One Martini backbone bead per residue (centre of mass of N, CA, C, O) as a GRO file, in nm:
protein
  460
    1MET     BB    1  -6.349  -0.839  14.150
    2SER     BB    2  -6.040  -0.947  14.169
    3LEU     BB    3  -5.893  -1.179  14.443
    4THR     BB    4  -5.598  -1.161  14.339
    5ARG     BB    5  -5.354  -0.949  14.298
    6ARG     BB    6  -5.557  -0.725  14.375
    7ALA     BB    7  -5.609  -0.757  14.667
    8ILE     BB    8  -5.368  -0.617  14.819
    9ALA     BB    9  -5.497  -0.336  14.744
   10VAL     BB   10  -5.805  -0.344  14.793
   11ALA     BB   11  -5.773  -0.400  15.069
   12ALA     BB   12  -5.662  -0.138  15.196
   13ALA     BB   13  -5.894   0.056  15.031
   14ALA     BB   14  -6.124  -0.127  15.218
   15ALA     BB   15  -6.140  -0.041  15.517
   16ALA     BB   16  -6.285   0.193  15.552
   17ALA     BB   17  -6.535   0.069  15.436
   18LEU     BB   18  -6.552  -0.152  15.625
   19ALA     BB   19  -6.571   0.065  15.912
   20LEU     BB   20  -6.862   0.134  15.801
   21ALA     BB   21  -7.005  -0.163  15.851
   22GLY     BB   22  -7.112  -0.153  16.211
   23ALA     BB   23  -7.410  -0.149  16.190
   24PRO     BB   24  -7.675  -0.319  16.269
   25ALA     BB   25  -7.890  -0.510  16.139
   26LEU     BB   26  -8.225  -0.604  16.192
   27ALA     BB   27  -8.324  -0.875  16.283
   28ALA     BB   28  -8.593  -0.909  16.127
   29ASP     BB   29  -8.455  -0.876  15.814
   30ILE     BB   30  -8.290  -1.146  15.874
   31PRO     BB   31  -8.257  -1.441  15.753
   32PRO     BB   32  -8.187  -1.723  15.754
   33ALA     BB   33  -7.956  -1.929  15.756
   34ASP     BB   34  -7.972  -2.006  15.385
   35THR     BB   35  -8.200  -1.927  15.313
   36VAL     BB   36  -8.500  -1.833  15.116
   37VAL     BB   37  -8.598  -1.579  14.964
   38THR     BB   38  -8.923  -1.378  14.877
   39SER     BB   39  -9.099  -1.229  14.696
   40PRO     BB   40  -9.408  -1.276  14.567
   41ASN     BB   41  -9.332  -1.250  14.259
   42VAL     BB   42  -9.109  -1.494  14.321
   43SER     BB   43  -8.955  -1.755  14.192
   44HIS     BB   44  -8.760  -2.063  14.267
   45VAL     BB   45  -8.702  -2.304  14.039
   46LEU     BB   46  -8.356  -2.355  14.052
   47ASN     BB   47  -8.076  -2.544  14.173
   48ILE     BB   48  -7.730  -2.573  14.068
   49PRO     BB   49  -7.436  -2.728  14.152
   50LYS     BB   50  -7.165  -2.726  14.091
   51PRO     BB   51  -6.983  -2.878  13.958
   52ALA     BB   52  -6.727  -3.074  14.027
   53PRO     BB   53  -6.414  -2.969  13.859
   54ILE     BB   54  -6.541  -2.662  13.980
   55ALA     BB   55  -6.656  -2.657  14.297
   56GLY     BB   56  -6.345  -2.481  14.450
   57THR     BB   57  -6.501  -2.228  14.274
   58ILE     BB   58  -6.613  -1.980  14.170
   59ASN     BB   59  -6.848  -1.778  14.049
   60THR     BB   60  -6.956  -1.549  13.795
   61ASP     BB   61  -7.009  -1.505  13.431
   62ILE     BB   62  -7.315  -1.497  13.203
   63ALA     BB   63  -7.397  -1.663  12.899
   64PHE     BB   64  -7.554  -1.675  12.560
   65GLN     BB   65  -7.721  -1.969  12.338
   66GLY     BB   66  -7.938  -2.029  12.288
   67ASP     BB   67  -7.983  -2.333  12.513
   68TYR     BB   68  -7.724  -2.164  12.641
   69ALA     BB   69  -7.553  -2.170  12.937
   70TYR     BB   70  -7.223  -1.970  13.036
   71VAL     BB   71  -7.019  -2.012  13.340
   72GLY     BB   72  -6.820  -1.855  13.533
   73ASN     BB   73  -6.487  -1.948  13.670
   74TYR     BB   74  -6.218  -1.969  13.820
   75GLY     BB   75  -6.180  -2.272  13.702
   76GLY     BB   76  -6.331  -2.168  13.455
   77PHE     BB   77  -6.624  -2.349  13.255
   78SER     BB   78  -6.965  -2.372  13.173
   79ILE     BB   79  -7.275  -2.593  13.049
   80TYR     BB   80  -7.594  -2.526  13.000
   81ASP     BB   81  -7.915  -2.682  12.981
   82ILE     BB   82  -8.206  -2.490  12.909
   83ARG     BB   83  -8.472  -2.549  12.730
   84ASN     BB   84  -8.607  -2.666  13.043
   85PRO     BB   85  -8.563  -2.468  13.328
   86LYS     BB   86  -8.651  -2.697  13.542
   87LYS     BB   87  -8.430  -2.899  13.353
   88ALA     BB   88  -8.145  -2.785  13.430
   89LYS     BB   89  -7.815  -2.876  13.272
   90ALA     BB   90  -7.524  -3.000  13.294
   91VAL     BB   91  -7.279  -3.090  13.021
   92SER     BB   92  -6.988  -2.899  13.083
   93SER     BB   93  -6.676  -2.900  13.182
   94VAL     BB   94  -6.386  -2.634  13.216
   95VAL     BB   95  -6.061  -2.677  13.323
   96CYS     BB   96  -5.914  -2.329  13.335
   97PRO     BB   97  -5.760  -2.144  13.510
   98GLY     BB   98  -5.833  -1.802  13.594
   99SER     BB   99  -5.934  -1.503  13.682
  100GLN     BB  100  -6.251  -1.452  13.619
  101MET     BB  101  -6.409  -1.551  13.371
  102ASP     BB  102  -6.549  -1.302  13.166
  103VAL     BB  103  -6.787  -1.401  12.941
  104SER     BB  104  -6.827  -1.479  12.585
  105VAL     BB  105  -7.031  -1.560  12.277
  106TYR     BB  106  -6.966  -1.593  11.931
  107GLY     BB  107  -7.088  -1.855  11.785
  108ASN     BB  108  -6.786  -2.064  11.848
  109LEU     BB  109  -6.749  -1.869  12.075
  110LEU     BB  110  -6.514  -1.847  12.322
  111PHE     BB  111  -6.443  -1.625  12.572
  112GLY     BB  112  -6.210  -1.566  12.891
  113ALA     BB  113  -6.101  -1.391  13.146
  114VAL     BB  114  -5.763  -1.325  13.224
  115ASP     BB  115  -5.652  -1.166  13.616
  116SER     BB  116  -5.395  -1.412  13.679
  117PRO     BB  117  -5.120  -1.514  13.683
  118ARG     BB  118  -4.948  -1.731  13.469
  119SER     BB  119  -4.694  -1.987  13.372
  120ASP     BB  120  -4.936  -1.989  13.146
  121ASP     BB  121  -5.182  -2.044  12.888
  122SER     BB  122  -5.299  -2.301  13.006
  123CYS     BB  123  -5.490  -2.524  13.157
  124ASN     BB  124  -5.224  -2.545  13.372
  125SER     BB  125  -5.161  -2.382  13.495
  126THR     BB  126  -4.977  -2.134  13.745
  127GLY     BB  127  -4.920  -1.947  13.944
  128LEU     BB  128  -4.776  -1.629  13.914
  129PRO     BB  129  -4.604  -1.345  13.946
  130ALA     BB  130  -4.579  -1.018  13.811
  131THR     BB  131  -4.294  -1.001  13.820
  132GLU     BB  132  -4.303  -1.176  13.608
  133GLU     BB  133  -4.255  -1.209  13.273
  134ARG     BB  134  -4.340  -1.487  13.211
  135SER     BB  135  -4.627  -1.406  13.256
  136TRP     BB  136  -4.954  -1.465  13.225
  137GLU     BB  137  -5.263  -1.265  13.063
  138GLY     BB  138  -5.591  -1.286  12.908
  139VAL     BB  139  -5.728  -1.438  12.644
  140ARG     BB  140  -5.913  -1.688  12.589
  141ILE     BB  141  -6.023  -1.934  12.326
  142PHE     BB  142  -6.315  -2.143  12.240
  143ASP     BB  143  -6.484  -2.413  12.116
  144ILE     BB  144  -6.839  -2.498  12.083
  145SER     BB  145  -6.987  -2.668  11.888
  146ASP     BB  146  -6.908  -2.887  12.112
  147LYS     BB  147  -7.047  -2.896  12.449
  148ALA     BB  148  -6.911  -3.157  12.534
  149ASN     BB  149  -6.620  -3.073  12.402
  150PRO     BB  150  -6.459  -2.833  12.415
  151ARG     BB  151  -6.180  -2.596  12.272
  152TYR     BB  152  -5.889  -2.484  12.263
  153ILE     BB  153  -5.726  -2.243  12.063
  154LYS     BB  154  -5.649  -1.983  12.195
  155SER     BB  155  -5.416  -1.689  12.274
  156VAL     BB  156  -5.399  -1.341  12.443
  157GLU     BB  157  -5.208  -1.110  12.526
  158THR     BB  158  -5.236  -0.877  12.782
  159ASP     BB  159  -5.233  -0.607  12.962
  160CYS     BB  160  -5.283  -0.657  13.299
  161GLY     BB  161  -5.483  -0.824  13.153
  162SER     BB  162  -5.835  -0.967  13.156
  163HIS     BB  163  -6.080  -0.848  13.389
  164THR     BB  164  -6.270  -0.815  13.124
  165LEU     BB  165  -6.521  -0.799  12.847
  166THR     BB  166  -6.587  -0.699  12.474
  167LEU     BB  167  -6.822  -0.744  12.237
  168VAL     BB  168  -6.746  -0.648  11.899
  169PRO     BB  169  -6.866  -0.574  11.662
  170GLY     BB  170  -6.863  -0.530  11.303
  171LYS     BB  171  -6.916  -0.284  11.006
  172GLY     BB  172  -7.064  -0.421  10.838
  173ARG     BB  173  -6.886  -0.624  10.645
  174ASP     BB  174  -6.722  -0.633  10.901
  175ARG     BB  175  -6.886  -0.837  11.053
  176ASP     BB  176  -6.830  -1.152  10.877
  177ARG     BB  177  -6.537  -1.141  10.985
  178ASN     BB  178  -6.566  -0.985  11.250
  179VAL     BB  179  -6.446  -0.957  11.603
  180TYR     BB  180  -6.434  -0.746  11.895
  181VAL     BB  181  -6.213  -0.726  12.185
  182TYR     BB  182  -6.266  -0.544  12.491
  183VAL     BB  183  -6.001  -0.473  12.746
  184SER     BB  184  -6.007  -0.460  13.069
  185SER     BB  185  -5.772  -0.301  13.300
  186TYR     BB  186  -5.524  -0.250  13.584
  187LEU     BB  187  -5.320  -0.201  13.798
  188PRO     BB  188  -5.046  -0.077  13.811
  189SER     BB  189  -4.680  -0.133  13.798
  190ALA     BB  190  -4.328  -0.108  13.819
  191THR     BB  191  -4.290  -0.419  13.907
  192PHE     BB  192  -4.441  -0.506  13.616
  193PRO     BB  193  -4.345  -0.599  13.279
  194ASP     BB  194  -4.694  -0.599  13.151
  195CYS     BB  195  -4.769  -0.335  13.395
  196ARG     BB  196  -4.736  -0.043  13.334
  197PRO     BB  197  -4.699   0.301  13.436
  198PRO     BB  198  -4.920   0.383  13.277
  199HIS     BB  199  -5.281   0.310  13.231
  200ASP     BB  200  -5.496   0.424  12.985
  201LYS     BB  201  -5.582   0.165  12.868
  202ILE     BB  202  -5.665  -0.038  12.573
  203SER     BB  203  -5.735  -0.346  12.457
  204ILE     BB  204  -5.766  -0.472  12.083
  205ILE     BB  205  -5.912  -0.732  11.954
  206LYS     BB  206  -5.878  -0.928  11.674
  207VAL     BB  207  -6.123  -1.175  11.518
  208PRO     BB  208  -6.108  -1.347  11.267
  209LEU     BB  209  -6.368  -1.596  11.184
  210LYS     BB  210  -6.210  -1.793  10.987
  211ASP     BB  211  -5.972  -1.711  11.198
  212PRO     BB  212  -5.946  -1.762  11.551
  213ALA     BB  213  -5.603  -1.824  11.586
  214SER     BB  214  -5.512  -1.496  11.464
  215ALA     BB  215  -5.575  -1.378  11.698
  216SER     BB  216  -5.503  -0.995  11.814
  217VAL     BB  217  -5.344  -0.727  11.873
  218ALA     BB  218  -5.442  -0.417  11.719
  219ALA     BB  219  -5.483  -0.228  11.993
  220THR     BB  220  -5.391   0.074  12.218
  221PRO     BB  221  -5.569   0.260  12.364
  222VAL     BB  222  -5.605   0.599  12.477
  223VAL     BB  223  -5.879   0.696  12.702
  224PHE     BB  224  -5.652   0.898  12.902
  225PRO     BB  225  -5.412   1.117  12.796
  226ASP     BB  226  -5.494   1.301  13.116
  227GLY     BB  227  -5.616   1.108  13.261
  228GLY     BB  228  -5.748   1.032  13.570
  229ASN     BB  229  -5.914   0.968  13.844
  230GLU     BB  230  -5.675   1.044  14.147
  231THR     BB  231  -5.783   1.260  14.396
  232GLN     BB  232  -6.081   1.130  14.535
  233PRO     BB  233  -6.209   1.078  14.812
  234GLY     BB  234  -6.246   0.720  14.857
  235LEU     BB  235  -6.129   0.537  14.657
  236LEU     BB  236  -6.027   0.296  14.587
  237LEU     BB  237  -5.895   0.372  14.335
  238PRO     BB  238  -5.739   0.504  14.079
  239THR     BB  239  -5.708   0.530  13.771
  240SER     BB  240  -5.580   0.325  13.518
  241GLY     BB  241  -5.845   0.237  13.348
  242CYS     BB  242  -6.103  -0.018  13.314
  243HIS     BB  243  -6.364  -0.240  13.445
  244ASP     BB  244  -6.597  -0.160  13.207
  245ILE     BB  245  -6.748  -0.245  12.916
  246THR     BB  246  -7.063  -0.105  12.743
  247VAL     BB  247  -7.190  -0.188  12.422
  248TYR     BB  248  -7.388   0.021  12.117
  249ALA     BB  249  -7.337  -0.087  11.820
  250GLU     BB  250  -7.553   0.046  11.666
  251LYS     BB  251  -7.501   0.324  11.829
  252ASP     BB  252  -7.174   0.359  11.860
  253ILE     BB  253  -7.144   0.302  12.191
  254ALA     BB  254  -7.054   0.327  12.497
  255ALA     BB  255  -6.966   0.235  12.863
  256GLY     BB  256  -6.808   0.323  13.097
  257ALA     BB  257  -6.610   0.199  13.384
  258CYS     BB  258  -6.333   0.375  13.553
  259MET     BB  259  -6.326   0.359  13.835
  260GLY     BB  260  -6.300   0.718  13.886
  261ASP     BB  261  -6.485   0.702  13.576
  262GLY     BB  262  -6.737   0.786  13.372
  263VAL     BB  263  -6.832   0.733  13.057
  264LEU     BB  264  -6.863   0.826  12.730
  265PHE     BB  265  -6.819   0.648  12.370
  266ASP     BB  266  -6.714   0.676  12.043
  267ILE     BB  267  -6.745   0.339  11.802
  268SER     BB  268  -6.676   0.382  11.557
  269ASP     BB  269  -6.464   0.331  11.575
  270ARG     BB  270  -6.364   0.035  11.686
  271MET     BB  271  -6.036   0.115  11.732
  272ASN     BB  272  -6.113   0.454  11.866
  273PRO     BB  273  -6.196   0.516  12.102
  274VAL     BB  274  -6.372   0.812  12.216
  275ILE     BB  275  -6.428   1.022  12.453
  276THR     BB  276  -6.735   1.250  12.536
  277ALA     BB  277  -6.792   1.201  12.806
  278ARG     BB  278  -6.772   1.291  13.198
  279THR     BB  279  -6.790   1.121  13.526
  280THR     BB  280  -6.816   1.215  13.836
  281ASP     BB  281  -6.829   1.109  14.231
  282PRO     BB  282  -6.825   1.121  14.560
  283ASN     BB  283  -7.009   0.847  14.627
  284PHE     BB  284  -6.817   0.707  14.460
  285ALA     BB  285  -6.588   0.477  14.455
  286PHE     BB  286  -6.631   0.212  14.214
  287TRP     BB  287  -6.641   0.186  13.854
  288HIS     BB  288  -6.784  -0.093  13.733
  289SER     BB  289  -7.069  -0.068  13.574
  290ALA     BB  290  -7.290  -0.060  13.238
  291THR     BB  291  -7.620   0.031  13.184
  292PHE     BB  292  -7.844   0.040  12.919
  293ASN     BB  293  -8.102   0.166  12.781
  294ASN     BB  294  -8.267   0.087  12.522
  295ASP     BB  295  -8.257   0.441  12.395
  296ALA     BB  296  -7.991   0.543  12.501
  297THR     BB  297  -8.085   0.778  12.723
  298LYS     BB  298  -7.919   0.648  12.961
  299VAL     BB  299  -7.752   0.523  13.263
  300VAL     BB  300  -7.640   0.235  13.471
  301PHE     BB  301  -7.408   0.273  13.761
  302THR     BB  302  -7.158   0.111  13.936
  303ASP     BB  303  -7.084   0.060  14.287
  304GLU     BB  304  -6.771  -0.063  14.439
  305LEU     BB  305  -6.792  -0.104  14.753
  306GLY     BB  306  -6.472  -0.268  14.874
  307GLY     BB  307  -6.474  -0.497  14.647
  308GLY     BB  308  -6.713  -0.694  14.751
  309GLY     BB  309  -6.592  -0.740  15.068
  310ALA     BB  310  -6.886  -0.526  15.226
  311ALA     BB  311  -7.087  -0.461  15.444
  312THR     BB  312  -7.289  -0.191  15.286
  313CYS     BB  313  -7.621  -0.286  15.334
  314ASN     BB  314  -7.636  -0.078  15.590
  315ALA     BB  315  -7.726   0.221  15.764
  316THR     BB  316  -7.433   0.373  15.788
  317VAL     BB  317  -7.392   0.396  15.481
  318GLY     BB  318  -7.635   0.336  15.320
  319PRO     BB  319  -7.856   0.489  15.006
  320ASN     BB  320  -7.542   0.631  14.841
  321ARG     BB  321  -7.361   0.370  14.847
  322GLY     BB  322  -7.350   0.093  14.707
  323ALA     BB  323  -7.484   0.227  14.436
  324ASP     BB  324  -7.675   0.315  14.212
  325ALA     BB  325  -7.670   0.535  13.912
  326ILE     BB  326  -7.840   0.789  13.747
  327TYR     BB  327  -7.858   0.881  13.397
  328ASP     BB  328  -7.902   1.106  13.176
  329ILE     BB  329  -7.918   1.194  12.830
  330VAL     BB  330  -7.786   1.494  12.753
  331ASP     BB  331  -7.642   1.653  12.487
  332GLY     BB  332  -7.388   1.422  12.573
  333GLU     BB  333  -7.450   1.426  12.844
  334PHE     BB  334  -7.457   1.391  13.173
  335VAL     BB  335  -7.712   1.338  13.421
  336PHE     BB  336  -7.837   1.333  13.724
  337LYS     BB  337  -8.093   1.157  13.932
  338SER     BB  338  -8.053   0.892  14.098
  339TYR     BB  339  -8.065   0.616  14.332
  340PHE     BB  340  -7.981   0.285  14.370
  341LYS     BB  341  -8.081   0.047  14.683
  342ILE     BB  342  -8.183  -0.163  14.870
  343PRO     BB  343  -8.406  -0.204  15.116
  344ARG     BB  344  -8.243  -0.475  15.261
  345TYR     BB  345  -8.081  -0.530  15.506
  346GLN     BB  346  -7.781  -0.662  15.615
  347ALA     BB  347  -7.546  -0.876  15.733
  348ASP     BB  348  -7.239  -0.803  15.860
  349THR     BB  349  -7.161  -1.141  15.714
  350GLU     BB  350  -7.253  -0.956  15.450
  351ASN     BB  351  -7.189  -0.902  15.160
  352CYS     BB  352  -7.267  -0.583  14.984
  353VAL     BB  353  -7.335  -0.482  14.598
  354ALA     BB  354  -7.324  -0.337  14.336
  355HIS     BB  355  -7.391  -0.542  14.049
  356ASN     BB  356  -7.463  -0.780  13.793
  357GLY     BB  357  -7.688  -0.720  13.512
  358SER     BB  358  -8.002  -0.615  13.340
  359LEU     BB  359  -8.254  -0.601  13.104
  360ILE     BB  360  -8.552  -0.599  13.078
  361PRO     BB  361  -8.778  -0.665  12.789
  362VAL     BB  362  -9.005  -0.367  12.849
  363LYS     BB  363  -9.186  -0.178  12.638
  364GLY     BB  364  -9.105   0.136  12.774
  365LYS     BB  365  -8.922   0.028  12.994
  366ASP     BB  366  -8.701   0.052  13.298
  367ILE     BB  367  -8.592  -0.272  13.408
  368MET     BB  368  -8.385  -0.459  13.648
  369VAL     BB  369  -8.151  -0.707  13.673
  370GLN     BB  370  -7.966  -0.744  14.014
  371ALA     BB  371  -7.663  -0.803  14.136
  372TRP     BB  372  -7.561  -0.808  14.542
  373TYR     BB  373  -7.446  -1.083  14.645
  374MET     BB  374  -7.545  -1.098  14.978
  375GLY     BB  375  -7.870  -0.959  14.833
  376GLY     BB  376  -7.912  -1.051  14.571
  377LEU     BB  377  -8.157  -0.984  14.391
  378SER     BB  378  -8.301  -0.765  14.169
  379VAL     BB  379  -8.605  -0.586  14.099
  380TRP     BB  380  -8.630  -0.284  13.886
  381ASP     BB  381  -8.722   0.048  13.850
  382PHE     BB  382  -8.611   0.336  13.597
  383THR     BB  383  -8.840   0.515  13.448
  384ASP     BB  384  -8.774   0.691  13.690
  385SER     BB  385  -8.486   0.856  13.730
  386ALA     BB  386  -8.597   0.998  14.001
  387ASN     BB  387  -8.764   0.688  14.051
  388PRO     BB  388  -8.700   0.420  14.220
  389ARG     BB  389  -8.782   0.061  14.223
  390GLU     BB  390  -8.872  -0.191  14.410
  391ILE     BB  391  -9.017  -0.536  14.232
  392GLY     BB  392  -8.829  -0.750  14.334
  393TYR     BB  393  -8.670  -1.052  14.516
  394PHE     BB  394  -8.368  -1.260  14.610
  395GLU     BB  395  -8.246  -1.445  14.886
  396ARG     BB  396  -8.008  -1.521  15.110
  397GLY     BB  397  -7.908  -1.599  15.420
  398PRO     BB  398  -7.652  -1.614  15.617
  399ARG     BB  399  -7.391  -1.775  15.614
  400SER     BB  400  -7.352  -2.026  15.849
  401ASP     BB  401  -7.016  -2.038  15.844
  402GLY     BB  402  -6.975  -1.655  15.770
  403SER     BB  403  -6.955  -1.666  15.483
  404GLY     BB  404  -6.929  -1.557  15.165
  405GLY     BB  405  -7.025  -1.404  14.873
  406GLY     BB  406  -7.282  -1.453  14.645
  407ILE     BB  407  -7.434  -1.283  14.344
  408TRP     BB  408  -7.241  -1.208  14.049
  409SER     BB  409  -7.500  -1.239  13.817
  410ALA     BB  410  -7.826  -1.139  13.711
  411TYR     BB  411  -8.020  -1.259  13.404
  412TYR     BB  412  -8.242  -1.185  13.163
  413TYR     BB  413  -8.357  -1.526  12.969
  414ASN     BB  414  -8.646  -1.613  12.804
  415GLY     BB  415  -8.842  -1.581  13.120
  416TYR     BB  416  -8.579  -1.585  13.269
  417ILE     BB  417  -8.352  -1.577  13.612
  418TYR     BB  418  -7.994  -1.596  13.577
  419ALA     BB  419  -7.769  -1.727  13.845
  420ALA     BB  420  -7.471  -1.658  14.005
  421ASP     BB  421  -7.344  -1.858  14.279
  422PHE     BB  422  -7.002  -1.885  14.434
  423ASN     BB  423  -7.183  -2.177  14.603
  424GLU     BB  424  -7.461  -2.270  14.484
  425GLY     BB  425  -7.442  -2.154  14.184
  426PHE     BB  426  -7.731  -2.240  13.961
  427ASP     BB  427  -7.978  -1.996  13.917
  428ILE     BB  428  -8.340  -1.978  13.902
  429VAL     BB  429  -8.608  -1.804  13.798
  430GLN     BB  430  -8.918  -1.589  13.861
  431ILE     BB  431  -9.145  -1.317  13.739
  432LYS     BB  432  -9.434  -1.226  13.830
  433ASP     BB  433  -9.582  -0.894  13.681
  434PRO     BB  434  -9.711  -0.686  13.516
  435LEU     BB  435  -9.405  -0.525  13.493
  436THR     BB  436  -9.315  -0.790  13.336
  437ASP     BB  437  -9.466  -0.932  13.143
  438GLY     BB  438  -9.391  -0.810  12.870
  439ALA     BB  439  -9.102  -0.978  12.846
  440LYS     BB  440  -9.210  -1.214  12.703
  441GLY     BB  441  -9.226  -1.115  12.369
  442VAL     BB  442  -8.949  -1.147  12.417
  443ARG     BB  443  -8.681  -1.307  12.197
  444MET     BB  444  -8.348  -1.454  12.242
  445ASP     BB  445  -8.055  -1.618  12.091
  446HIS     BB  446  -7.875  -1.384  12.281
  447LEU     BB  447  -7.645  -1.300  12.545
  448ASN     BB  448  -7.440  -1.015  12.607
  449VAL     BB  449  -7.426  -0.774  12.854
  450GLN     BB  450  -7.233  -0.582  12.715
  451THR     BB  451  -7.387  -0.620  12.387
  452GLN     BB  452  -7.578  -0.448  12.320
  453GLU     BB  453  -7.923  -0.463  12.243
  454SER     BB  454  -8.202  -0.413  12.078
  455TYR     BB  455  -8.482  -0.548  12.106
  456GLY     BB  456  -8.454  -0.858  11.894
  457ARG     BB  457  -8.213  -0.808  11.798
  458GLY     BB  458  -8.028  -1.013  11.637
  459ARG     BB  459  -7.784  -1.240  11.474
  460HIS     BB  460  -7.511  -1.524  11.567
   0.00000   0.00000   0.00000
């Protein structure tokens, strides 16, 4: 979640969750401060500190294309050369502030989500109250053909900004002509001129590939015409849009993590996604993100209990809150199977909750790597939906200064796991285990995690 203008509302809603985090973890389970610990099958390959231009702001999401990784940051983004993961290095950094800089890449284009009101759409903008009509939020588009010198080419303003974004390729002949961007945003207010309730919609940006500078909002479909889950006790925030959408374009479906609701979309009409299934969960405080398995017969939803700022990986909160929920898809409907949460208790100074992850492409298995903020990253198997289990991990002990942070996103790409840490920078990790070794034969030439493709499919 964004830690900017939404932080005030989220902090108030999260107070109850913070109060739950009072039981101390067992001291023997907590690594020494600032110390890296791993399971025996996991090794820490490399850490690259944040480049100087954006060292003072936090890392967020990651996208991949060819031999490069693109790491979002509240201050902009950085490009890393990962041709040799053991000697990976930063190529360039673009200073362009505006949280939370969720990033995706397509061809020579990089898209960055901006969910904090700015004085204008430029990279020299400053923060501005959302109550001012001239404030800007939305999506910035960069030309990344020259990795050493990315070029800002276009912005598109969207209602309530862009907390996250999801690239959706066109269908048929349209695939070579346009790419679409599903923009997720939420938390409207009657005092925000560009973000008034009800806000039960998403924004869809159409990007002509031959003329990306003409990109514009082409549709704003209302996905909750009758309103979403707004009254369930324990919700962090009532549904007023979606937090994140993951599309499986080749199957014309998408899964939405929509604050108080988990939903399945039919996206056969790219401009008019329609909810076909919907579920809620009394244990979920905030539906944060979604991941299909490769066969699209399951969805893993994450619950960001406490908005990412609470110490929820302890005995008091327990295994079923701030966790993943695994659903099988049966006859087009969600069937709940189980929860998964890391089995290692964290200290009370460590913010920890389910966050961003991706599949590890082992054919015939359902295996993920996932970030847990200060809980590090976990590799886990959900092939048996009712009995998921962790098979490897990487984490750091509590920060010696008592502050929080941790790993925002952890994704598998061509043999290695890449993780964006708030403070520590860019981590490269490797797992060697019989359960994951099958992924070595699967090579990808790009990865935008919220734009899923079946293993080995697709090039752009």
